[in-house]
Amino acid sequence: MQPDLSGLTELEVNLATRTSLGDALTRSARMFGARTAIADRGRSVTYAELDRAAESVAGALLDAGLARQQPVAMLMGNSWQFVATYFACAKAGLVAMPVNVVLAPEDIAWILNDSGTTTIVADAAFGPLLDKILPGLDSVTSVVLVGAEPAATVGGLDARSWEDLAARGTSGPVEVLVEDRDTAQCLYTSGTTSRPKGVLASHTAVFVAGLTNALMQGGSWGGDHATLVNVLPMFHTTGLNTLVLPTLMIGGTVVLPGPFDPGAVLDAIESHRATHVMFLPIMYRALLGAQAATARDLSSVRLCIYAMAPMPGELLDQVDEAFPNAAVILGSGQTEVVPATVLQWPEHRHTKANSWGPPVPTVEVQIMDGAGALLPAGESGEIVYRGPHVSSGYWNNADANRAAFAHGWFHSGDVGHLDEDGVVWFTDRLKDIIKSGGENVSSVEVERVVAAAPGVQECSVVGLPDDRWGEAVCAVVVATDADIAPAELEAQVIAHAKLHLAGFKVPKRVIVLDALPKTATGKARKHELRADLSR
Amino acid sequence: MQPDLSGLTELEVNLATRTSLGDALTRSARMFGARTAIADRGRSVTYAELDRAAESVAGALLDAGLARQQPVAMLMGNSWQFVATYFACAKAGLVAMPVNVVLAPEDIAWILNDSGTTTIVADAAFGPLLDKILPGLDSVTSVVLVGAEPAATVGGLDARSWEDLAARGTSGPVEVLVEDRDTAQCLYTSGTTSRPKGVLASHTAVFVAGLTNALMQGGSWGGDHATLVNVLPMFHTTGLNTLVLPTLMIGGTVVLPGPFDPGAVLDAIESHRATHVMFLPIMYRALLGAQAATARDLSSVRLCIYAMAPMPGELLDQVDEAFPNAAVILGSGQTEVVPATVLQWPEHRHTKANSWGPPVPTVEVQIMDGAGALLPAGESGEIVYRGPHVSSGYWNNADANRAAFAHGWFHSGDVGHLDEDGVVWFTDRLKDIIKSGGENVSSVEVERVVAAAPGVQECSVVGLPDDRWGEAVCAVVVATDADIAPAELEAQVIAHAKLHLAGFKVPKRVIVLDALPKTATGKARKHELRADLSR
């Protein structure tokens, strides 16, 4: 049963019935025009201003000739202009493509090339980076700079001023066809292979994830509004899809205090009466130190999420104490399943603190064996997902998609089990990713670089538990020359890695062994290495 | 940017990423299998039982040859079997079509015919109704009865036993292609014309409405679960889409105390520690009386929604007092915009009690003039809607769809304005519907019947304000014979109407005038009639 819509244009029906992220900002701005949408360091941006800027930039991007579903690369730190640009893309039916700006320049160049990017919106601070990579990128024809000098040029192109685009105005809202399953965002993740993969998420996926996160975070639409203090990078799905977008979808306020500074964060929580926050464990530790030095009123916070890794019990207790009215729980997920995929319940906080918690209401989690069979509670296998906020697939990578969706489930690459309460217990990674300081590091990529360092005969790279980083990238190497001093070999490896890898991928430790433990087929026994070295 | 999914089946990707109502029950059942999903009078049905029954009935419907997107008519009162059948359709990719069982038999027959229904699931109590209408319906080939005697027949067909279908089991979950914009439900509404119209809602529409309602009702997913006591009929969108489905999507408990009985409802609220309820104003009045007679503990209720019409201030105050911990607010909407479209905020409860409140976060409301232009705050015009839970259109009715979606907005047929706070104030109906006791009555349809009554020369039917019904259907008639006693003419009109109309459409009052006030073009001035007679 489908309706007969003859006599109507496709756009008329689409405008009235669609699931579109751009419309979410329209609605919040209509209800809360005068309210602060984003407090970006000193600057308060109202919903009306944010929406006006987004509409204006959307119109400018379309006028410049961008066509439906083309990507707009965003090289931007956290700012209100980031958010306005993201929503501009959503309103215009373009794909917002925030790029991880801490990646190595050659990775960023590779991403721009793989995605066929023609248009880049960048903070002026990334001008030197663009000068370096743009000459090798023929597809890029347009750069818009935020905060640039007048008549700036970058990489041989005349840059347009973001501020000019945002202020030019429109004759009315941008109303173009945006279908529910059009791609809303593409986030490249440095995954398990040597090259980043573009994870595509539809408007429906991001929208449903947003509503779900708002529900899980105890949000409401009305006078009693949500206030988020966010320091996590918005070029990652956690900052963007778990935190910032859900808050804006229900008319809340997003506070961006700038690069992580414990004192500034605590001041922002106190002065804005923040209701929910999310930090990495190492950030919580720093916040506790700053709070011990100068106590702020943190009583407004009702939810503290921590990410990426369980926290030591004594640290959890201290966070409990510092945020007297907050539930302190772990949120987990991955770029491919717009998070939070799983979120602890407050009642599991003490009994199952080392678990990931249960899935959110819009995600089903199962455990699958290598042959595609689902396993009962207690049995270990790959964690697989289903639900409306699962990614629609990887860009330009049919092989990865075939593996990801085999048997009708999204394959996470994580290994774990479910308990009788449906709680997810993560135990290991099927593929070889190290999660360090909130970033994913492919051990394969680091191994390739380390193996090429002078004095290294062979190597294996593993993540070892680390209070500061969650996991520390650790290179286990065998020397070509048995007489070389371990400290000297370590220095050589680090120096070489720094030349060829982004900073966060450079090994934190180098351990020299006489030989690597190996499987019968000659592969390093990483599980054994990790166990031995974690002791 | 869309992913290359070559090498995968359409079903594999669909299962992993879709927005499907059937999956929502699957997820709740996996997390809360042992929890009571529905307390149906004396019977507690767990999530595991409900899901198993839904899967089993889904498999049986598919095995019987029903094809994707065919309707399954449901002639059922509120029961756990209703819910299981609804989810069975969702899982099987069929269209659940709950029919308003208080409509006149000829309207029900018309609906079954218009929808091309082949399969009916009915309570055994509706056997006599089916005996009456099935002989005239060639398309119906299969009837499933709930609670029937063995080997029952109905309308000349051998009925299958619902209990047998629900108990037959499956070899695994039903996994068929269900796309986000497939139709999930069709609810016929007796609208503005003489014939009911089938309102189609997609899986996305019902799903997003469900999440939104859960958020607005303060629901959470976890230990602190929602408990709804529901007496509103589930064949209407309010009971189904605003109340029951959202509660089940987040693992809450739905209590069905049976036909409205004030004492039984209060007992259910107390014994189940209900968290949210929704009633018509006349029901609240009855509840207050029963509570005055025997006080129950109603402290668990945090939200009391009332529907369809503002409540008198003194009644509101009494409800406030009876439910000491609850916000008491008005919810409004219509079948075509899976509600609640607009919901008062608690902070408007005293300052804007006669408003509808603001739209929910997933609906945009504007006011439009007759030429399709949007009007500023304060100006009156037709209330129009946009958002992901707007209906995808009317079944088999291109004319209605053209009117409904003109200018890219859904046309409500209601007249009102927005104030500076974005709050919706309803003032009148553009089309001629009377909202009486929670049912929509088409005055045109009643006029056609009354005009044919003996002794009636001409007539006009209007809704007049009424404490009990919200609006009372009122027939204003001019007699053919000036000498007839008004009481006699009234009796004749009522008797005739009872023969040809469903009970709720029969005029509550008949007023005899010498002449009707008319426009220049000869149409009755209903606005004037209502104003004169309401004094």
PDB file of N, CA, C and O in Angstrom, chain A residues 259-299:
ATOM      1  N   PRO A 259      40.555  24.051  23.301  1.00  0.00           N
ATOM      2  CA  PRO A 259      41.397  22.873  23.547  1.00  0.00           C
ATOM      3  C   PRO A 259      41.370  22.509  25.025  1.00  0.00           C
ATOM      4  O   PRO A 259      41.256  23.383  25.874  1.00  0.00           O
ATOM      5  N   PHE A 260      41.485  21.235  25.307  1.00  0.00           N
ATOM      6  CA  PHE A 260      41.295  20.750  26.671  1.00  0.00           C
ATOM      7  C   PHE A 260      42.235  21.417  27.662  1.00  0.00           C
ATOM      8  O   PHE A 260      43.455  21.286  27.587  1.00  0.00           O
ATOM      9  N   ASP A 261      41.659  22.145  28.579  1.00  0.00           N
ATOM     10  CA  ASP A 261      42.390  22.734  29.701  1.00  0.00           C
ATOM     11  C   ASP A 261      41.514  22.493  30.931  1.00  0.00           C
ATOM     12  O   ASP A 261      40.375  22.961  30.981  1.00  0.00           O
ATOM     13  N   PRO A 262      42.027  21.723  31.900  1.00  0.00           N
ATOM     14  CA  PRO A 262      41.161  21.279  33.004  1.00  0.00           C
ATOM     15  C   PRO A 262      40.470  22.436  33.713  1.00  0.00           C
ATOM     16  O   PRO A 262      39.267  22.362  33.991  1.00  0.00           O
ATOM     17  N   GLY A 263      41.199  23.499  33.988  1.00  0.00           N
ATOM     18  CA  GLY A 263      40.593  24.614  34.697  1.00  0.00           C
ATOM     19  C   GLY A 263      39.494  25.279  33.876  1.00  0.00           C
ATOM     20  O   GLY A 263      38.410  25.586  34.393  1.00  0.00           O
ATOM     21  N   ALA A 264      39.751  25.478  32.584  1.00  0.00           N
ATOM     22  CA  ALA A 264      38.762  26.123  31.721  1.00  0.00           C
ATOM     23  C   ALA A 264      37.508  25.264  31.596  1.00  0.00           C
ATOM     24  O   ALA A 264      36.383  25.773  31.546  1.00  0.00           O
ATOM     25  N   VAL A 265      37.700  23.944  31.537  1.00  0.00           N
ATOM     26  CA  VAL A 265      36.554  23.035  31.428  1.00  0.00           C
ATOM     27  C   VAL A 265      35.701  23.116  32.685  1.00  0.00           C
ATOM     28  O   VAL A 265      34.467  23.223  32.624  1.00  0.00           O
ATOM     29  N   LEU A 266      36.347  23.082  33.838  1.00  0.00           N
ATOM     30  CA  LEU A 266      35.583  23.147  35.098  1.00  0.00           C
ATOM     31  C   LEU A 266      34.855  24.484  35.222  1.00  0.00           C
ATOM     32  O   LEU A 266      33.707  24.543  35.664  1.00  0.00           O
ATOM     33  N   ASP A 267      35.532  25.564  34.818  1.00  0.00           N
ATOM     34  CA  ASP A 267      34.875  26.869  34.853  1.00  0.00           C
ATOM     35  C   ASP A 267      33.635  26.877  33.953  1.00  0.00           C
ATOM     36  O   ASP A 267      32.596  27.425  34.314  1.00  0.00           O
ATOM     37  N   ALA A 268      33.777  26.261  32.771  1.00  0.00           N
ATOM     38  CA  ALA A 268      32.643  26.233  31.832  1.00  0.00           C
ATOM     39  C   ALA A 268      31.483  25.423  32.403  1.00  0.00           C
ATOM     40  O   ALA A 268      30.316  25.807  32.295  1.00  0.00           O
ATOM     41  N   ILE A 269      31.782  24.301  33.047  1.00  0.00           N
ATOM     42  CA  ILE A 269      30.729  23.481  33.651  1.00  0.00           C
ATOM     43  C   ILE A 269      29.987  24.290  34.710  1.00  0.00           C
ATOM     44  O   ILE A 269      28.756  24.312  34.759  1.00  0.00           O
ATOM     45  N   GLU A 270      30.771  24.978  35.521  1.00  0.00           N
ATOM     46  CA  GLU A 270      30.147  25.740  36.610  1.00  0.00           C
ATOM     47  C   GLU A 270      29.334  26.916  36.077  1.00  0.00           C
ATOM     48  O   GLU A 270      28.169  27.099  36.450  1.00  0.00           O
ATOM     49  N   SER A 271      29.934  27.698  35.169  1.00  0.00           N
ATOM     50  CA  SER A 271      29.258  28.933  34.769  1.00  0.00           C
ATOM     51  C   SER A 271      28.059  28.656  33.861  1.00  0.00           C
ATOM     52  O   SER A 271      27.098  29.407  33.870  1.00  0.00           O
ATOM     53  N   HIS A 272      28.109  27.588  33.076  1.00  0.00           N
ATOM     54  CA  HIS A 272      26.974  27.272  32.187  1.00  0.00           C
ATOM     55  C   HIS A 272      25.990  26.298  32.817  1.00  0.00           C
ATOM     56  O   HIS A 272      25.020  25.931  32.176  1.00  0.00           O
ATOM     57  N   ARG A 273      26.246  25.859  34.043  1.00  0.00           N
ATOM     58  CA  ARG A 273      25.374  24.871  34.700  1.00  0.00           C
ATOM     59  C   ARG A 273      25.177  23.659  33.776  1.00  0.00           C
ATOM     60  O   ARG A 273      24.041  23.246  33.474  1.00  0.00           O
ATOM     61  N   ALA A 274      26.284  23.083  33.306  1.00  0.00           N
ATOM     62  CA  ALA A 274      26.235  21.963  32.366  1.00  0.00           C
ATOM     63  C   ALA A 274      25.450  20.795  32.955  1.00  0.00           C
ATOM     64  O   ALA A 274      25.512  20.528  34.159  1.00  0.00           O
ATOM     65  N   THR A 275      24.698  20.109  32.097  1.00  0.00           N
ATOM     66  CA  THR A 275      23.915  18.950  32.529  1.00  0.00           C
ATOM     67  C   THR A 275      24.586  17.630  32.175  1.00  0.00           C
ATOM     68  O   THR A 275      24.360  16.620  32.825  1.00  0.00           O
ATOM     69  N   HIS A 276      25.377  17.625  31.090  1.00  0.00           N
ATOM     70  CA  HIS A 276      26.033  16.366  30.732  1.00  0.00           C
ATOM     71  C   HIS A 276      27.372  16.637  30.056  1.00  0.00           C
ATOM     72  O   HIS A 276      27.556  17.640  29.373  1.00  0.00           O
ATOM     73  N   VAL A 277      28.300  15.732  30.293  1.00  0.00           N
ATOM     74  CA  VAL A 277      29.665  15.870  29.782  1.00  0.00           C
ATOM     75  C   VAL A 277      30.182  14.493  29.398  1.00  0.00           C
ATOM     76  O   VAL A 277      29.639  13.471  29.817  1.00  0.00           O
ATOM     77  N   MET A 278      31.213  14.493  28.573  1.00  0.00           N
ATOM     78  CA  MET A 278      31.873  13.233  28.214  1.00  0.00           C
ATOM     79  C   MET A 278      33.361  13.523  28.051  1.00  0.00           C
ATOM     80  O   MET A 278      33.736  14.469  27.358  1.00  0.00           O
ATOM     81  N   PHE A 279      34.176  12.706  28.695  1.00  0.00           N
ATOM     82  CA  PHE A 279      35.630  12.883  28.616  1.00  0.00           C
ATOM     83  C   PHE A 279      36.302  11.517  28.523  1.00  0.00           C
ATOM     84  O   PHE A 279      35.716  10.493  28.873  1.00  0.00           O
ATOM     85  N   LEU A 280      37.557  11.541  28.113  1.00  0.00           N
ATOM     86  CA  LEU A 280      38.374  10.332  28.193  1.00  0.00           C
ATOM     87  C   LEU A 280      38.851  10.174  29.637  1.00  0.00           C
ATOM     88  O   LEU A 280      38.954  11.155  30.377  1.00  0.00           O
ATOM     89  N   PRO A 281      39.180   8.938  30.025  1.00  0.00           N
ATOM     90  CA  PRO A 281      39.668   8.731  31.383  1.00  0.00           C
ATOM     91  C   PRO A 281      40.825   9.658  31.769  1.00  0.00           C
ATOM     92  O   PRO A 281      40.827  10.202  32.880  1.00  0.00           O
ATOM     93  N   ILE A 282      41.774   9.881  30.857  1.00  0.00           N
ATOM     94  CA  ILE A 282      42.903  10.742  31.240  1.00  0.00           C
ATOM     95  C   ILE A 282      42.449  12.179  31.490  1.00  0.00           C
ATOM     96  O   ILE A 282      43.039  12.903  32.280  1.00  0.00           O
ATOM     97  N   MET A 283      41.387  12.582  30.802  1.00  0.00           N
ATOM     98  CA  MET A 283      40.852  13.930  31.033  1.00  0.00           C
ATOM     99  C   MET A 283      40.197  14.013  32.407  1.00  0.00           C
ATOM    100  O   MET A 283      40.340  15.010  33.111  1.00  0.00           O
ATOM    101  N   TYR A 284      39.451  12.967  32.767  1.00  0.00           N
ATOM    102  CA  TYR A 284      38.833  12.979  34.101  1.00  0.00           C
ATOM    103  C   TYR A 284      39.911  13.110  35.174  1.00  0.00           C
ATOM    104  O   TYR A 284      39.750  13.821  36.158  1.00  0.00           O
ATOM    105  N   ARG A 285      41.017  12.407  34.971  1.00  0.00           N
ATOM    106  CA  ARG A 285      42.097  12.480  35.966  1.00  0.00           C
ATOM    107  C   ARG A 285      42.603  13.924  36.101  1.00  0.00           C
ATOM    108  O   ARG A 285      42.778  14.427  37.209  1.00  0.00           O
ATOM    109  N   ALA A 286      42.775  14.578  34.955  1.00  0.00           N
ATOM    110  CA  ALA A 286      43.246  15.966  34.984  1.00  0.00           C
ATOM    111  C   ALA A 286      42.204  16.886  35.628  1.00  0.00           C
ATOM    112  O   ALA A 286      42.546  17.808  36.384  1.00  0.00           O
ATOM    113  N   LEU A 287      40.926  16.627  35.353  1.00  0.00           N
ATOM    114  CA  LEU A 287      39.866  17.454  35.947  1.00  0.00           C
ATOM    115  C   LEU A 287      39.859  17.313  37.465  1.00  0.00           C
ATOM    116  O   LEU A 287      39.666  18.294  38.194  1.00  0.00           O
ATOM    117  N   LEU A 288      40.067  16.085  37.935  1.00  0.00           N
ATOM    118  CA  LEU A 288      40.081  15.867  39.383  1.00  0.00           C
ATOM    119  C   LEU A 288      41.203  16.660  40.040  1.00  0.00           C
ATOM    120  O   LEU A 288      41.027  17.250  41.104  1.00  0.00           O
ATOM    121  N   GLY A 289      42.345  16.696  39.362  1.00  0.00           N
ATOM    122  CA  GLY A 289      43.467  17.457  39.902  1.00  0.00           C
ATOM    123  C   GLY A 289      43.140  18.947  40.000  1.00  0.00           C
ATOM    124  O   GLY A 289      43.371  19.590  41.019  1.00  0.00           O
ATOM    125  N   ALA A 290      42.551  19.475  38.928  1.00  0.00           N
ATOM    126  CA  ALA A 290      42.226  20.906  38.911  1.00  0.00           C
ATOM    127  C   ALA A 290      41.125  21.232  39.916  1.00  0.00           C
ATOM    128  O   ALA A 290      41.124  22.294  40.527  1.00  0.00           O
ATOM    129  N   GLN A 291      40.183  20.307  40.078  1.00  0.00           N
ATOM    130  CA  GLN A 291      39.092  20.517  41.033  1.00  0.00           C
ATOM    131  C   GLN A 291      39.632  20.482  42.469  1.00  0.00           C
ATOM    132  O   GLN A 291      39.154  21.232  43.328  1.00  0.00           O
ATOM    133  N   ALA A 292      40.625  19.627  42.700  1.00  0.00           N
ATOM    134  CA  ALA A 292      41.225  19.556  44.035  1.00  0.00           C
ATOM    135  C   ALA A 292      41.930  20.876  44.363  1.00  0.00           C
ATOM    136  O   ALA A 292      41.914  21.344  45.495  1.00  0.00           O
ATOM    137  N   ALA A 293      42.510  21.492  43.340  1.00  0.00           N
ATOM    138  CA  ALA A 293      43.204  22.763  43.552  1.00  0.00           C
ATOM    139  C   ALA A 293      42.216  23.903  43.807  1.00  0.00           C
ATOM    140  O   ALA A 293      42.405  24.717  44.708  1.00  0.00           O
ATOM    141  N   THR A 294      41.166  23.973  42.976  1.00  0.00           N
ATOM    142  CA  THR A 294      40.141  25.019  43.138  1.00  0.00           C
ATOM    143  C   THR A 294      38.785  24.380  42.919  1.00  0.00           C
ATOM    144  O   THR A 294      38.447  24.009  41.787  1.00  0.00           O
ATOM    145  N   ALA A 295      38.003  24.256  43.979  1.00  0.00           N
ATOM    146  CA  ALA A 295      36.723  23.542  43.853  1.00  0.00           C
ATOM    147  C   ALA A 295      35.688  24.413  43.156  1.00  0.00           C
ATOM    148  O   ALA A 295      35.498  25.573  43.518  1.00  0.00           O
ATOM    149  N   ARG A 296      35.058  23.865  42.079  1.00  0.00           N
ATOM    150  CA  ARG A 296      33.927  24.528  41.431  1.00  0.00           C
ATOM    151  C   ARG A 296      32.645  23.791  41.810  1.00  0.00           C
ATOM    152  O   ARG A 296      32.679  22.632  42.213  1.00  0.00           O
ATOM    153  N   ASP A 297      31.525  24.458  41.562  1.00  0.00           N
ATOM    154  CA  ASP A 297      30.222  23.836  41.797  1.00  0.00           C
ATOM    155  C   ASP A 297      29.869  22.968  40.578  1.00  0.00           C
ATOM    156  O   ASP A 297      29.549  23.497  39.505  1.00  0.00           O
ATOM    157  N   LEU A 298      29.953  21.667  40.737  1.00  0.00           N
ATOM    158  CA  LEU A 298      29.681  20.748  39.629  1.00  0.00           C
ATOM    159  C   LEU A 298      28.334  20.036  39.825  1.00  0.00           C
ATOM    160  O   LEU A 298      28.068  19.012  39.203  1.00  0.00           O
ATOM    161  N   SER A 299      27.480  20.619  40.660  1.00  0.00           N
ATOM    162  CA  SER A 299      26.243  19.926  41.042  1.00  0.00           C
ATOM    163  C   SER A 299      25.206  19.862  39.924  1.00  0.00           C
ATOM    164  O   SER A 299      24.261  19.092  40.000  1.00  0.00           O
TER     165      SER A 299
END
